[in-house]
């Protein structure tokens, strides 16, 4: 590429030098003749430009034989030059030249580069533009003729991410790259060397950690769906029987989020009935029986009941369930189950259906508009809260602890899970089950309630027990067990025990997640 660029540069220099030599030759030959109209170098330059552009005013003409020869060269060259110039302009406009120029003029705006023009990319781009009207949306491929024109301004550039980043030149604030197809980072040639670029990269995946290297973040659309579901439709105190129909990618993540976030009372006893193939899930999470009653309903704690038979056979269970979640990976199959339940069963509880489209009269979840948002993918507020929890925790203990950047993925996820529970903590403190969004007003009120009640021993113990329950669930879900000393290799921890057996200092650590409210509400939108 560099040799080719140098060749073009040499050609341009030779062409310019030849042009000025001809103009000089024309000037010298014509100025020596007193009858010539071309008497100055400026006249010669003007004549050459008028001739080469085929305008031909006729105000200046060569009269000497040498002048005629030079004029003939200009005349013969004019057609080639015009075709070349016209081709260059057309190529500049129709290729990447004009969009790249427009990029150069907008370096101070935030850039969001999408490697493809799929439905998921379009949805996230539209949500970003809605939140940030000054954002510059860039697609890394040309728009197909079958695609609709987006309702937001964007550029289509069939260029690699590194070229886009080079154009940014570290000017302005943000440049983010998104790979929205599942596991695209492992097969897309444009994903090569992304870890070397000075930008944040977000790659959709079906497995793996949330973080690969310093600038590459993975996100799971199924996890995003599960998080959005339990945030928009949180568990209520009266709900003790939950049925999940379908245990594919969506079902597993919905249950995972329920295990990690649905802690609302120290007396709760919620029974989750799961219909679907759970063999691999149970093999992987083989320590769940430490905290949950397995395949039986408990009156003192939460239960996980995995059904091998068809959901259609359990008439009494479906009829008494407080909530039925239809989350089959096959959306059409889910709709079929939904209509069957409505037509043939006496359902007393609510039915929530995973659907990619909004349907009036149906309690749905999991639309693209809800999943592919900046808060779900980039998770700025959630990650900020997790970092703050870690800092509060470090200040609350006397022994050395790691800063956020030093934590491994598991322990980062532990802090993120704690931050994810903030909505439930707000609902608990305010005793208001209608709250589905974290707002500055609600979190501030909840924190004030916490400060006013934590001085009472009973309330303080309840808050700490609740967060210890949440903490225990996270580590048991990831197959940790009790050990007299912490051992990350063996996955053992001395705090994996009943709350009553914790030391006073260990109990104090449970305050960090509640104290976070006082630090985070000023940053939330009013």
XYZ file of C-alpha atoms in Angstrom:
526
model
C 0.000 0.000 0.000
C 2.833 2.379 0.855
C 4.680 1.599 -2.422
C 1.504 2.215 -4.379
C 0.983 5.543 -2.657
C 4.574 6.571 -3.385
C 4.109 5.620 -7.064
C 1.020 7.827 -7.327
C 2.902 10.676 -5.680
C 5.793 10.385 -8.148
C 3.375 10.354 -11.073
C 1.650 13.518 -9.821
C 4.965 15.321 -9.302
C 6.167 14.387 -12.829
C 2.846 15.503 -14.376
C 2.936 18.871 -12.584
C 6.589 19.425 -13.549
C 5.851 18.576 -17.219
C 2.893 20.946 -17.218
C 4.910 23.888 -15.906
C 7.718 23.111 -18.371
C 5.228 23.349 -21.256
C 3.757 26.610 -19.890
C 7.257 28.055 -19.556
C 8.152 26.901 -23.075
C 4.966 28.520 -24.426
C 5.733 31.773 -22.614
C 9.330 31.926 -23.877
C 8.401 31.230 -27.519
C 5.424 33.597 -27.644
C 6.884 36.521 -25.716
C 9.748 36.740 -28.232
C 7.210 37.596 -31.000
C 5.881 41.159 -30.811
C 2.684 40.189 -32.648
C 1.795 37.423 -30.155
C -1.093 37.915 -27.721
C 0.620 35.771 -25.092
C 3.244 38.126 -23.662
C 3.491 37.173 -19.988
C 3.783 33.971 -18.000
C 0.298 34.666 -16.653
C -1.046 34.786 -20.210
C 0.555 31.420 -20.937
C -0.877 29.950 -17.744
C -4.347 31.319 -18.558
C -4.242 29.961 -22.115
C -3.206 26.508 -20.841
C -6.031 26.357 -18.307
C -8.666 27.546 -20.806
C -7.444 24.993 -23.355
C -7.080 22.072 -20.984
C -10.592 22.593 -19.611
C -11.979 22.792 -23.213
C -13.523 26.202 -22.503
C -11.618 27.912 -25.358
C -12.427 31.619 -25.002
C -10.202 32.482 -28.000
C -8.856 35.629 -26.352
C -5.325 34.254 -26.438
C -3.826 32.161 -29.239
C -0.245 31.051 -29.969
C 1.329 32.376 -33.203
C 4.804 30.831 -33.232
C 5.498 27.315 -34.510
C 6.693 26.212 -31.079
C 3.627 27.805 -29.510
C 1.404 25.902 -31.946
C 3.136 22.662 -30.947
C 2.600 23.340 -27.226
C -1.015 24.340 -27.894
C -1.545 21.096 -29.796
C -0.236 19.124 -26.784
C -2.660 20.978 -24.513
C -5.550 20.348 -26.926
C -4.805 16.624 -27.155
C -4.398 16.381 -23.381
C -7.618 18.218 -22.527
C -9.974 15.301 -23.269
C -7.939 12.863 -21.189
C -7.625 15.325 -18.320
C -11.365 16.086 -18.275
C -12.275 12.388 -18.339
C -9.789 11.736 -15.538
C -11.095 14.658 -13.455
C -14.728 13.665 -14.019
C -13.948 10.052 -13.157
C -12.144 11.170 -10.031
C -15.082 13.301 -8.905
C -17.593 10.498 -9.581
C -15.355 7.996 -7.814
C -14.948 10.356 -4.857
C -18.712 10.846 -4.519
C -19.805 7.240 -5.120
C -17.012 5.481 -3.203
C -15.767 6.076 0.326
C -14.063 9.387 -0.426
C -16.978 11.690 0.417
C -18.074 9.805 3.574
C -14.466 9.717 4.805
C -14.229 13.470 4.231
C -17.456 13.936 6.185
C -15.969 11.820 8.974
C -12.915 14.063 9.122
C -15.180 17.083 9.613
C -17.064 15.467 12.525
C -14.271 14.197 14.742
C -15.555 15.912 17.872
C -18.838 13.985 17.859
C -19.215 10.552 19.479
C -18.800 7.799 16.878
C -20.617 4.461 16.996
C -19.373 1.970 14.404
C -21.462 -1.119 13.543
C -19.813 -3.901 11.566
C -23.085 -4.858 9.856
C -26.526 -3.462 8.963
C -28.684 -6.128 10.638
C -31.902 -5.720 12.603
C -30.069 -5.762 15.944
C -27.612 -3.090 14.778
C -30.419 -0.887 13.515
C -32.335 -1.212 16.786
C -29.343 -0.339 18.963
C -28.320 2.521 16.658
C -31.848 3.959 16.790
C -31.857 3.761 20.605
C -28.435 5.415 20.811
C -29.560 8.213 18.500
C -32.727 8.682 20.582
C -30.611 9.150 23.719
C -27.861 11.113 21.971
C -29.107 13.066 18.913
C -25.600 14.358 18.198
C -24.177 10.815 17.864
C -22.598 9.789 14.562
C -23.747 6.315 13.478
C -21.394 4.507 11.072
C -22.110 1.196 9.340
C -19.133 -0.825 8.157
C -20.812 -2.006 4.954
C -22.905 -0.568 2.159
C -26.660 -0.391 2.572
C -28.442 -3.066 0.559
C -31.124 -2.056 -1.919
C -33.698 -4.103 0.038
C -33.085 -2.279 3.308
C -35.227 0.605 4.483
C -33.616 3.986 5.015
C -33.069 4.440 8.789
C -34.961 7.119 10.673
C -31.691 8.593 11.892
C -28.677 10.075 10.059
C -25.879 7.604 9.407
C -22.933 6.877 7.123
C -22.277 3.662 5.201
C -18.565 2.949 4.865
C -17.258 -0.395 3.682
C -14.012 0.055 5.579
C -12.386 -1.735 8.497
C -12.637 -0.502 12.112
C -8.950 0.426 12.269
C -9.411 2.865 9.395
C -12.356 4.465 11.174
C -10.345 4.784 14.386
C -7.460 6.317 12.430
C -9.839 8.968 11.098
C -10.998 9.771 14.637
C -7.415 10.645 15.652
C -8.349 10.493 19.362
C -10.338 13.700 18.925
C -13.562 14.216 20.872
C -14.853 11.818 23.504
C -15.982 8.391 22.315
C -15.509 5.926 19.491
C -17.199 2.590 20.070
C -17.339 -0.504 17.874
C -20.188 -3.045 17.861
C -20.253 -6.568 16.427
C -23.921 -7.473 16.693
C -24.007 -10.924 15.109
C -23.653 -13.868 17.496
C -20.004 -14.902 17.980
C -19.048 -12.518 15.167
C -15.756 -11.678 16.821
C -14.459 -15.197 16.161
C -15.299 -15.300 12.443
C -15.393 -11.699 11.227
C -12.141 -10.695 9.512
C -12.741 -7.130 10.619
C -12.502 -8.237 14.246
C -8.780 -8.993 13.874
C -6.562 -6.847 16.115
C -9.500 -5.009 17.685
C -7.827 -5.420 21.061
C -5.017 -3.161 19.830
C -7.294 -0.223 19.013
C -7.789 2.623 21.529
C -11.596 2.170 21.593
C -14.262 0.185 23.426
C -15.468 -2.900 21.521
C -18.785 -4.665 22.236
C -19.231 -8.126 20.743
C -22.388 -10.247 20.910
C -21.784 -13.827 22.009
C -23.610 -16.906 23.240
C -20.893 -17.976 25.657
C -17.715 -16.790 27.310
C -16.944 -14.099 29.839
C -18.240 -10.550 29.722
C -14.700 -9.263 29.269
C -11.948 -10.688 27.058
C -9.221 -8.057 27.244
C -8.844 -4.438 28.246
C -11.127 -2.960 25.593
C -13.267 -5.888 24.407
C -16.604 -6.508 26.149
C -18.943 -9.384 25.410
C -22.690 -9.111 25.813
C -25.332 -11.849 25.702
C -28.689 -11.014 24.124
C -30.284 -13.759 26.246
C -28.887 -12.251 29.440
C -30.011 -8.807 28.313
C -33.509 -10.220 27.797
C -33.522 -11.860 31.238
C -32.251 -8.726 32.962
C -34.840 -6.597 31.176
C -37.623 -9.037 32.102
C -36.961 -9.155 35.838
C -36.389 -5.393 35.982
C -39.617 -4.527 34.152
C -41.659 -7.310 35.796
C -40.027 -7.864 39.213
C -40.987 -10.642 41.582
C -43.642 -9.615 44.119
C -44.049 -10.809 47.710
C -47.290 -12.686 47.036
C -45.776 -14.726 44.190
C -44.681 -18.121 45.471
C -45.216 -20.304 42.395
C -43.411 -19.431 39.150
C -43.585 -21.612 36.031
C -41.028 -21.418 33.208
C -42.044 -23.137 29.964
C -39.053 -23.593 27.685
C -35.514 -24.076 28.938
C -33.301 -23.121 26.029
C -31.089 -20.043 25.938
C -33.823 -17.698 27.144
C -35.131 -20.023 29.851
C -31.687 -20.708 31.328
C -30.849 -17.015 31.528
C -34.228 -16.124 33.004
C -33.703 -18.713 35.743
C -30.124 -17.547 36.313
C -31.248 -13.952 36.755
C -34.041 -15.084 39.073
C -31.557 -17.016 41.205
C -29.177 -14.063 41.415
C -31.607 -11.141 41.746
C -34.961 -12.331 43.129
C -34.164 -11.869 46.817
C -36.963 -9.808 48.347
C -37.460 -11.179 51.857
C -35.565 -13.294 54.381
C -38.770 -15.366 54.776
C -39.433 -15.911 51.061
C -40.159 -19.389 49.706
C -40.590 -19.182 45.952
C -40.953 -22.394 43.962
C -39.663 -22.249 40.379
C -41.139 -24.988 38.188
C -39.090 -25.500 35.022
C -40.315 -27.384 31.947
C -37.600 -28.269 29.456
C -34.354 -30.163 29.131
C -32.296 -29.137 32.180
C -29.728 -31.947 32.082
C -26.711 -29.838 31.136
C -27.778 -26.985 33.430
C -27.900 -29.251 36.473
C -24.572 -30.873 35.583
C -22.885 -27.474 35.419
C -24.526 -25.927 38.506
C -24.155 -28.961 40.706
C -24.066 -27.131 44.057
C -27.512 -25.521 43.872
C -28.830 -27.982 46.443
C -26.769 -26.116 49.090
C -29.319 -23.275 49.010
C -32.372 -24.551 47.158
C -34.789 -27.387 47.767
C -34.380 -29.477 44.621
C -37.414 -31.124 43.004
C -39.591 -30.507 46.045
C -41.493 -27.504 47.363
C -40.077 -25.974 50.536
C -41.994 -23.756 52.967
C -38.820 -22.238 54.420
C -36.780 -21.358 51.318
C -36.778 -21.234 47.545
C -37.222 -24.389 45.472
C -36.154 -25.490 42.005
C -38.393 -28.180 40.517
C -37.327 -29.516 37.119
C -40.116 -31.371 35.333
C -39.352 -34.121 32.854
C -42.960 -34.460 31.754
C -44.863 -32.086 29.459
C -46.172 -28.841 30.900
C -49.608 -29.659 29.439
C -50.038 -32.525 31.942
C -49.728 -30.292 35.029
C -53.197 -28.769 35.034
C -53.395 -27.951 38.731
C -49.910 -26.398 38.780
C -50.671 -24.133 35.811
C -53.995 -23.097 37.289
C -52.577 -22.111 40.686
C -49.307 -20.559 39.440
C -48.873 -16.877 40.241
C -46.829 -16.386 37.085
C -46.257 -18.399 33.914
C -43.288 -17.375 31.761
C -43.334 -18.701 28.200
C -39.729 -18.437 27.032
C -39.183 -21.097 24.390
C -36.368 -20.234 21.977
C -38.787 -20.952 19.105
C -41.012 -17.875 19.166
C -43.765 -19.467 17.065
C -43.887 -22.398 19.469
C -44.167 -19.923 22.326
C -47.151 -18.264 20.702
C -48.768 -21.677 20.239
C -48.316 -22.427 23.960
C -49.729 -19.006 24.827
C -52.929 -19.552 22.826
C -53.306 -23.090 24.164
C -53.137 -21.849 27.760
C -55.635 -19.081 27.079
C -58.062 -21.335 25.236
C -58.041 -24.513 27.336
C -56.799 -23.733 30.865
C -58.223 -21.806 33.787
C -55.273 -19.575 34.563
C -55.487 -17.449 37.715
C -52.040 -15.844 37.501
C -50.316 -13.790 34.842
C -48.846 -15.118 31.594
C -45.708 -13.431 30.238
C -44.735 -14.287 26.667
C -41.359 -13.740 25.042
C -42.053 -11.996 21.775
C -39.875 -10.009 19.386
C -42.866 -7.838 18.498
C -45.221 -5.768 20.619
C -48.765 -7.078 20.713
C -51.671 -5.173 22.338
C -53.443 -7.103 25.056
C -50.506 -9.483 25.649
C -48.009 -9.261 28.525
C -44.872 -9.635 26.441
C -41.151 -9.159 26.943
C -37.921 -9.488 24.986
C -38.553 -7.172 22.019
C -35.496 -5.899 20.154
C -36.328 -2.356 21.305
C -36.047 -3.470 24.941
C -32.977 -5.691 24.574
C -30.717 -3.670 22.280
C -30.315 -0.464 24.254
C -27.185 1.297 25.407
C -28.062 0.580 29.047
C -28.282 -3.125 28.257
C -25.245 -3.388 25.968
C -22.855 -0.699 27.212
C -24.221 -0.852 30.786
C -22.640 2.458 31.774
C -24.742 3.012 34.894
C -24.641 -0.633 35.977
C -20.861 -0.859 35.615
C -20.404 2.471 37.370
C -22.500 1.186 40.266
C -20.460 -2.031 40.396
C -17.210 -0.057 40.554
C -18.648 2.103 43.344
C -19.711 -0.980 45.321
C -16.173 -2.308 45.107
C -14.739 0.988 46.365
C -17.218 1.126 49.263
C -16.357 -2.464 50.120
C -12.605 -1.708 50.080
C -13.100 1.191 52.485
C -15.269 -0.877 54.842
C -12.756 -3.665 55.547
C -9.413 -3.656 57.293
C -7.676 -6.260 55.109
C -6.192 -5.595 51.631
C -8.620 -5.852 48.709
C -8.305 -5.441 44.946
C -9.216 -2.386 42.890
C -11.750 -2.809 40.076
C -9.139 -3.120 37.322
C -7.392 -5.858 39.315
C -10.484 -8.057 39.740
C -10.980 -11.173 37.625
C -14.177 -11.682 35.651
C -15.953 -13.699 38.350
C -15.478 -11.093 41.048
C -16.457 -8.301 38.681
C -19.634 -10.226 37.962
C -20.198 -10.482 41.706
C -20.159 -6.688 42.012
C -22.362 -6.318 38.916
C -24.876 -8.745 40.439
C -24.887 -6.617 43.597
C -25.521 -3.497 41.523
C -28.252 -5.321 39.608
C -30.053 -5.917 42.915
C -30.360 -2.180 43.593
C -33.845 -2.008 42.089
C -35.027 -4.766 44.419
C -33.413 -3.018 47.393
C -35.233 0.182 46.481
C -38.563 -1.682 46.319
C -37.845 -3.385 49.665
C -36.944 -0.181 51.495
C -39.857 1.830 50.120
C -42.249 -1.153 50.374
C -43.454 -0.285 46.881
C -43.776 -3.121 44.349
C -44.824 -0.754 41.550
C -41.264 0.591 41.118
C -39.678 -0.796 37.948
C -37.068 1.885 37.202
C -34.168 3.297 39.192
C -34.733 7.038 39.440
C -32.817 9.586 41.477
C -35.943 10.400 43.493
C -36.746 6.772 44.357
C -33.162 5.801 45.223
C -32.708 8.926 47.348
C -35.889 8.168 49.296
C -34.806 4.551 49.715
C -31.376 5.615 50.989
C -32.940 8.021 53.460
C -35.163 5.179 54.685
C -32.104 2.960 55.015
C -30.199 5.593 57.002
C -33.176 6.140 59.297
C -33.730 2.434 60.017
C -30.241 0.916 60.007
C -29.677 2.166 63.560
C -32.323 -0.282 64.726
C -30.726 -3.679 65.274
C -33.602 -5.699 63.814
C -33.679 -3.651 60.598
C -29.895 -3.657 60.298
C -29.776 -7.432 60.666
C -32.549 -7.872 58.098
C -30.699 -5.753 55.522
C -27.461 -7.655 56.059
C -29.186 -11.052 55.894
C -30.861 -10.099 52.623
C -27.600 -9.130 50.995
C -25.853 -12.187 52.397
C -28.595 -14.328 50.795
C -27.911 -12.587 47.489
C -24.142 -13.039 47.893
C -24.494 -16.733 48.786
C -26.643 -17.388 45.735
C -24.086 -15.863 43.401
C -21.171 -17.958 44.663
C -23.157 -21.188 44.947
C -24.426 -20.663 41.387
C -20.764 -20.556 40.314
C -20.045 -23.729 42.324
C -18.198 -22.291 45.304
C -18.421 -24.005 48.687
C -17.423 -23.352 52.281
C -13.756 -23.450 53.242
C -11.955 -22.313 56.367
C -9.799 -20.023 54.208
C -10.460 -18.434 50.860
C -9.053 -20.452 47.963
C -9.930 -19.195 44.476
C -8.550 -22.303 42.775
C -10.649 -24.688 44.885
C -13.523 -22.179 44.868
C -13.780 -22.137 48.645
C -14.729 -19.176 50.836
C -15.185 -18.870 54.621
C -18.289 -16.675 54.173
C -20.254 -19.457 52.444
C -22.105 -20.255 55.634
C -25.305 -19.142 57.386
C -25.384 -15.446 58.296
C -25.403 -16.239 62.018
C -21.958 -17.871 61.737
C -20.278 -14.801 60.234
C -17.853 -12.719 62.260
C -18.899 -9.123 63.121
C -16.482 -7.752 60.514
C -17.838 -10.089 57.835
C -21.386 -9.006 58.675
C -20.291 -5.396 58.286
C -19.208 -6.089 54.698
C -22.826 -6.633 53.720
C -23.504 -2.920 54.219
C -21.571 -1.938 51.082
C -24.371 -2.771 48.636
C -26.877 -0.718 50.664
C -24.488 2.186 51.165
C -24.123 2.377 47.390
C -27.500 4.106 47.169
C -26.091 7.217 48.788
C -23.340 7.396 46.175
C -25.311 6.582 43.056
C -28.557 8.537 43.228
C -26.948 11.921 42.389
C -25.804 10.478 39.035
C -29.251 9.191 38.063
C -31.578 11.241 35.882
C -34.007 13.339 37.907
